[in-house]
CSV table of C-alpha atoms in Angstrom, one decimal:
chain,number,residue,atom,x,y,z
A,30,MET,CA,19.8,24.9,2.0
A,31,GLN,CA,18.1,21.9,0.6
A,32,GLY,CA,14.8,23.1,2.1
A,33,ALA,CA,15.3,26.5,0.5
A,34,THR,CA,15.9,24.8,-2.8
A,35,ARG,CA,12.7,22.8,-2.5
A,36,GLN,CA,10.7,26.0,-1.6
A,37,GLY,CA,12.0,27.7,-4.7
A,38,GLN,CA,11.0,24.9,-7.0
A,39,LYS,CA,7.8,25.2,-9.1
A,40,ARG,CA,5.0,23.1,-7.8
A,41,ILE,CA,4.1,20.5,-10.4
A,42,LEU,CA,1.3,18.2,-11.4
A,43,ARG,CA,2.1,14.7,-12.5
A,44,LEU,CA,0.2,13.2,-15.4
A,45,VAL,CA,-0.2,9.4,-15.4
A,46,LYS,CA,-2.2,7.0,-17.5
A,47,SER,CA,-5.2,5.3,-15.9
A,48,THR,CA,-4.5,1.7,-14.7
A,49,ASP,CA,-7.3,-0.4,-16.3
A,50,GLY,CA,-5.5,-3.6,-15.7
A,51,VAL,CA,-2.4,-2.3,-17.4
A,52,THR,CA,0.9,-1.1,-15.8
A,53,SER,CA,0.9,2.7,-15.5
A,54,GLU,CA,3.1,4.6,-17.9
A,55,GLN,CA,4.3,7.9,-16.4
A,56,LYS,CA,3.9,10.9,-18.6
A,57,PRO,CA,6.2,13.9,-18.5
A,58,MET,CA,5.5,16.3,-15.6
A,59,ILE,CA,4.0,19.7,-16.3
A,60,ASP,CA,3.6,22.6,-13.9
A,61,SER,CA,0.2,23.7,-12.8
A,62,GLU,CA,0.4,27.1,-14.6
A,63,ASP,CA,1.0,25.3,-17.9
A,64,TYR,CA,-1.8,22.9,-17.3
A,65,TYR,CA,-4.3,25.8,-16.5
A,66,LYS,CA,-3.1,27.6,-19.7
A,67,GLN,CA,-3.7,24.4,-21.6
A,68,VAL,CA,-7.3,24.2,-20.3
A,69,GLU,CA,-7.8,27.8,-21.5
A,70,ARG,CA,-6.5,26.9,-25.0
A,71,TYR,CA,-9.1,24.0,-25.1
A,72,ALA,CA,-11.8,26.5,-24.1
A,73,ASP,CA,-10.7,28.8,-26.9
A,74,GLN,CA,-10.8,26.0,-29.4
A,75,ILE,CA,-14.3,25.0,-28.4
A,76,ARG,CA,-15.6,28.6,-28.7
A,77,LYS,CA,-14.2,28.8,-32.3
A,78,THR,CA,-15.7,25.6,-33.7
A,79,ARG,CA,-19.3,24.8,-34.5
A,80,ASN,CA,-18.6,21.1,-35.2
A,81,ALA,CA,-20.2,19.0,-32.5
A,82,ASP,CA,-17.9,16.1,-33.2
A,83,GLU,CA,-14.8,18.3,-32.8
A,84,ILE,CA,-16.1,19.8,-29.6
A,85,ILE,CA,-16.6,16.3,-28.1
A,86,ARG,CA,-13.1,15.3,-29.2
A,87,ILE,CA,-11.6,18.4,-27.4
A,88,LEU,CA,-13.6,17.7,-24.3
A,89,ASP,CA,-12.5,14.1,-24.2
A,90,MET,CA,-8.9,15.3,-24.3
A,91,VAL,CA,-9.5,17.7,-21.4
A,92,LEU,CA,-11.2,15.1,-19.3
A,93,SER,CA,-8.5,12.5,-20.1
A,94,GLU,CA,-5.8,14.8,-18.9
A,95,THR,CA,-7.7,15.9,-15.8
A,96,ARG,CA,-8.4,12.4,-14.8
A,97,GLY,CA,-4.7,11.6,-15.2
A,98,LEU,CA,-3.8,14.2,-12.6
A,99,ARG,CA,-2.4,12.7,-9.4
A,100,ALA,CA,-1.5,14.8,-6.3
A,101,ASP,CA,1.5,13.9,-4.2
A,102,ASP,CA,3.3,15.7,-1.4
A,103,GLU,CA,4.9,18.2,-3.8
A,104,VAL,CA,1.6,19.4,-5.3
A,105,PHE,CA,-0.6,19.3,-2.2
A,106,ALA,CA,-0.6,23.1,-2.1
A,107,ALA,CA,-1.8,23.2,-5.7
A,108,GLN,CA,-5.1,21.6,-5.0
A,109,GLU,CA,-7.0,24.9,-5.3
A,110,GLN,CA,-5.7,25.3,-8.8
A,111,ILE,CA,-6.8,21.7,-9.6
A,112,LYS,CA,-10.2,22.6,-8.3
A,113,ARG,CA,-10.3,25.7,-10.6
A,114,ALA,CA,-9.4,23.5,-13.5
A,115,GLU,CA,-12.2,21.1,-12.7
A,116,GLN,CA,-14.6,24.0,-12.5
A,117,LYS,CA,-13.4,25.3,-15.9
A,118,ILE,CA,-14.1,21.9,-17.4
A,119,GLU,CA,-17.7,22.0,-16.0
A,120,THR,CA,-18.1,25.4,-17.6
A,121,LEU,CA,-16.9,23.9,-20.9
A,122,LYS,CA,-19.4,21.1,-20.7
A,123,ASP,CA,-22.2,23.7,-20.2
A,124,GLU,CA,-20.9,25.6,-23.2
A,125,ILE,CA,-20.9,22.5,-25.3
A,126,GLU,CA,-24.5,21.6,-24.4
A,127,GLN,CA,-25.5,25.2,-25.3
A,128,LEU,CA,-23.6,25.1,-28.6
A,129,ARG,CA,-24.8,21.7,-29.5
A,130,GLY,CA,-28.4,23.0,-29.1
A,131,LEU,CA,-27.6,26.0,-31.4
A,132,VAL,CA,-25.9,23.9,-34.0
A,133,GLN,CA,-28.7,21.3,-34.2
A,134,THR,CA,-31.8,23.3,-33.6
A,135,ASP,CA,-34.0,25.5,-35.8
A,136,GLN,CA,-34.0,28.6,-33.7
A,137,MET,CA,-37.5,29.7,-34.8
A,138,THR,CA,-39.5,26.5,-34.3
A,139,GLY,CA,-37.4,24.6,-31.8
A,140,ALA,CA,-37.3,21.5,-34.1
A,141,PHE,CA,-34.1,19.9,-35.2
A,142,ASN,CA,-32.5,21.6,-38.3
A,143,ARG,CA,-30.9,19.8,-41.2
A,144,ARG,CA,-27.7,19.3,-39.2
A,145,GLY,CA,-29.6,17.9,-36.3
A,146,LEU,CA,-31.6,15.7,-38.6
A,147,ASP,CA,-28.5,14.3,-40.2
A,148,GLU,CA,-26.8,13.5,-36.9
A,149,THR,CA,-30.0,12.0,-35.4
A,150,PHE,CA,-30.7,9.9,-38.5
A,151,ILE,CA,-27.2,8.4,-38.3
A,152,ARG,CA,-27.8,7.4,-34.7
A,153,GLU,CA,-31.3,6.1,-35.2
A,154,ALA,CA,-30.4,4.2,-38.4
A,155,ALA,CA,-27.5,2.5,-36.6
A,156,ARG,CA,-29.8,1.5,-33.7
A,157,ALA,CA,-32.4,0.1,-36.1
A,158,ASP,CA,-29.8,-2.0,-38.0
A,159,ARG,CA,-28.2,-3.2,-34.8
A,160,ASN,CA,-31.6,-4.3,-33.3
A,161,ALA,CA,-33.2,-5.4,-36.6
A,162,GLN,CA,-35.9,-2.7,-36.1
A,163,SER,CA,-37.7,-0.5,-38.6
A,164,LEU,CA,-37.3,3.3,-38.9
A,165,GLY,CA,-40.2,5.3,-40.3
A,166,VAL,CA,-39.3,8.4,-42.2
A,167,VAL,CA,-42.1,10.9,-42.9
A,168,VAL,CA,-41.8,14.0,-45.2
A,169,ILE,CA,-44.4,16.6,-44.4
A,170,ASP,CA,-45.4,19.8,-46.3
A,171,LEU,CA,-47.9,22.2,-45.0
A,172,ASP,CA,-50.8,22.7,-47.4
A,173,ASN,CA,-51.4,26.1,-49.1
A,174,PHE,CA,-48.6,27.7,-47.1
A,175,LYS,CA,-47.7,30.2,-49.9
A,176,GLN,CA,-51.4,31.4,-49.8
A,177,ILE,CA,-51.1,31.8,-46.1
A,178,ASN,CA,-48.0,33.9,-46.4
A,179,ASP,CA,-49.4,36.0,-49.2
A,180,SER,CA,-52.7,36.6,-47.5
A,181,LEU,CA,-51.7,37.0,-43.9
A,182,GLY,CA,-48.0,37.9,-44.0
A,183,HIS,CA,-44.8,36.0,-43.3
A,184,GLN,CA,-45.0,36.7,-39.5
A,185,TYR,CA,-48.3,34.9,-39.4
A,186,GLY,CA,-46.8,32.1,-41.5
A,187,ASP,CA,-43.9,31.8,-39.0
A,188,SER,CA,-46.4,31.4,-36.2
A,189,ILE,CA,-48.1,28.5,-38.1
A,190,LEU,CA,-44.7,26.8,-38.3
A,191,ILE,CA,-44.0,27.3,-34.6
A,192,ASN,CA,-47.4,26.0,-33.7
A,193,PHE,CA,-47.1,23.0,-36.0
A,194,VAL,CA,-43.9,21.9,-34.2
A,195,ALA,CA,-45.6,22.4,-30.8
A,196,VAL,CA,-48.6,20.2,-31.8
A,197,ALA,CA,-46.2,17.6,-33.3
A,198,LYS,CA,-44.2,17.3,-30.1
A,199,GLU,CA,-47.4,16.9,-28.1
A,200,THR,CA,-48.8,14.3,-30.4
A,201,LEU,CA,-45.8,12.2,-31.3
A,202,ARG,CA,-44.3,9.5,-29.1
A,203,PRO,CA,-41.3,10.4,-26.8
A,204,THR,CA,-38.9,8.5,-29.1
A,205,ASP,CA,-40.1,10.3,-32.3
A,206,ILE,CA,-38.1,13.2,-33.8
A,207,VAL,CA,-39.3,16.2,-35.7
A,208,ALA,CA,-37.0,18.3,-37.9
A,209,ARG,CA,-37.5,21.3,-40.1
A,210,PHE,CA,-36.2,20.3,-43.5
A,211,GLY,CA,-36.7,23.7,-45.1
A,212,GLY,CA,-39.4,26.3,-45.5
A,213,GLU,CA,-42.7,24.7,-44.6
A,214,GLU,CA,-41.3,21.2,-45.1
A,215,PHE,CA,-40.6,18.9,-42.1
A,216,VAL,CA,-39.2,15.4,-41.6
A,217,ILE,CA,-40.3,13.1,-38.8
A,218,LEU,CA,-38.4,10.0,-37.7
A,219,LEU,CA,-40.5,7.2,-36.2
A,220,PRO,CA,-38.3,4.5,-34.6
A,221,ASP,CA,-39.5,0.9,-34.5
A,222,VAL,CA,-42.8,1.3,-36.2
A,223,ALA,CA,-44.8,-0.6,-38.8
A,224,VAL,CA,-46.1,1.3,-41.8
A,225,GLU,CA,-49.7,1.0,-40.7
A,226,ASP,CA,-48.8,2.4,-37.2
A,227,ALA,CA,-46.8,5.2,-38.9
A,228,LEU,CA,-49.8,6.2,-40.9
A,229,THR,CA,-52.0,6.2,-37.8
A,230,ILE,CA,-49.5,8.4,-36.0
A,231,ILE,CA,-49.4,10.9,-38.8
A,232,GLN,CA,-53.2,10.9,-39.3
A,233,ARG,CA,-53.5,11.7,-35.5
A,234,LEU,CA,-51.2,14.6,-36.0
A,235,GLN,CA,-53.3,15.8,-38.9
A,236,ASN,CA,-56.4,15.7,-36.8
A,237,ASN,CA,-54.8,17.5,-33.8
A,238,LEU,CA,-53.3,20.2,-36.0
A,239,ALA,CA,-56.7,20.9,-37.7
A,240,LYS,CA,-58.3,21.1,-34.3
A,241,SER,CA,-55.7,23.4,-32.9
A,242,LEU,CA,-55.0,25.8,-35.8
A,243,SER,CA,-57.4,27.5,-38.2
A,244,ILE,CA,-56.9,30.6,-40.4
A,245,GLN,CA,-59.2,33.3,-41.9
A,246,ILE,CA,-58.8,33.8,-45.6
A,247,ASP,CA,-61.4,35.6,-47.7
A,248,ASN,CA,-63.8,35.7,-44.7
A,249,GLN,CA,-63.6,31.9,-44.5
A,250,SER,CA,-62.2,29.8,-41.7
A,251,MET,CA,-59.9,27.1,-42.9
A,252,PRO,CA,-58.1,24.5,-40.8
A,253,VAL,CA,-54.3,24.2,-41.1
A,254,THR,CA,-53.5,20.9,-42.9
A,255,PHE,CA,-50.5,19.1,-44.3
A,256,SER,CA,-49.7,16.3,-46.7
A,257,ALA,CA,-47.3,13.6,-46.0
A,258,GLY,CA,-45.3,10.7,-47.5
A,259,VAL,CA,-44.4,7.8,-45.2
A,260,ALA,CA,-41.5,5.4,-45.9
A,261,LEU,CA,-40.0,2.6,-43.9
A,262,ARG,CA,-36.2,2.5,-44.1
A,263,SER,CA,-34.7,-0.7,-45.5
A,264,PHE,CA,-31.7,-2.3,-43.7
A,265,GLY,CA,-28.6,-0.2,-44.5
A,266,GLU,CA,-30.6,2.3,-46.6
A,267,HIS,CA,-29.0,5.7,-46.9
A,268,GLN,CA,-30.8,8.8,-45.6
A,269,ASN,CA,-31.1,10.4,-49.0
A,270,SER,CA,-32.7,7.3,-50.5
A,271,VAL,CA,-35.4,6.9,-47.9
A,272,ILE,CA,-36.2,10.6,-47.8
A,273,SER,CA,-36.5,10.6,-51.6
A,274,ARG,CA,-39.0,7.7,-51.5
A,275,ALA,CA,-41.0,9.5,-48.8
A,276,ASP,CA,-40.8,12.7,-50.8
A,277,LYS,CA,-42.3,11.0,-53.9
A,278,ALA,CA,-45.2,9.8,-51.8
A,279,LEU,CA,-45.7,13.3,-50.4
A,280,TYR,CA,-46.1,14.7,-53.9
A,281,GLN,CA,-48.6,12.0,-54.7
A,282,ALA,CA,-50.6,13.1,-51.7
A,283,LYS,CA,-50.4,16.7,-53.0
A,284,ARG,CA,-51.6,15.7,-56.4
A,285,THR,CA,-54.5,13.7,-55.1
A,286,GLY,CA,-56.2,16.2,-52.9
A,287,LYS,CA,-53.8,17.3,-50.0
A,288,ASN,CA,-54.4,16.8,-46.3
A,289,ARG,CA,-53.5,13.1,-46.5
A,290,ALA,CA,-50.7,10.7,-45.8
A,291,ILE,CA,-49.6,8.1,-48.4
A,292,PRO,CA,-47.1,5.2,-48.0
A,293,ALA,CA,-44.1,5.2,-50.2
A,294,LEU,CA,-43.2,2.4,-52.5
A,295,ALA,CA,-40.5,0.0,-51.3
């Protein structure tokens, strides 16, 4: 009779806190079906949000609960369901990586978009302050881009933007970041760089772009060029402030002949 009662009971999973030097505190027991439904709810929450921070928070909750699962004799037969839950979490991780890429990336060029730039700037600025390092911020605007669009069409203009990002990624250092700021304007982050070195990097990019891309307008071949303003972020300086300084230097470059990079005032 007692054995029949045990067979009729629902198999359960026991959740416990990890024991990092602290006495374990037992959480209430939940059955395996409820746990699996809970994982499904987490998956649904992830699919409904485009906020990367919220996605990471949800995933942390899933992983925390899964790591707290402990099998005993009563749940030995539920191991297959635990395995399914782990596979579901791996699927969620893949979804998060894909969604993070969509949220942070300009889909046409493959560069970071404004959201990606914002999140990357926060990370790089914190690293620069923590290590007492500089952070170069470059604002770039492709020269004569309206003329290119008007003469050759927007599809051709789009191909110029795509190729600019490709040349930038080939030219820049592995630690540098390129983001599309809007239209034909881009922002490049150069971690741990002196202003002279930043100017050298950008001038190299200008040369490589001119060699790689040229256009035919009015039966004349013209290299694709850009103007740039280069600023070094001060300790604790906000993103808007340093971009504004670089932007002012960019417009000075535009006014004084284009196809040049000018350092910003401190």
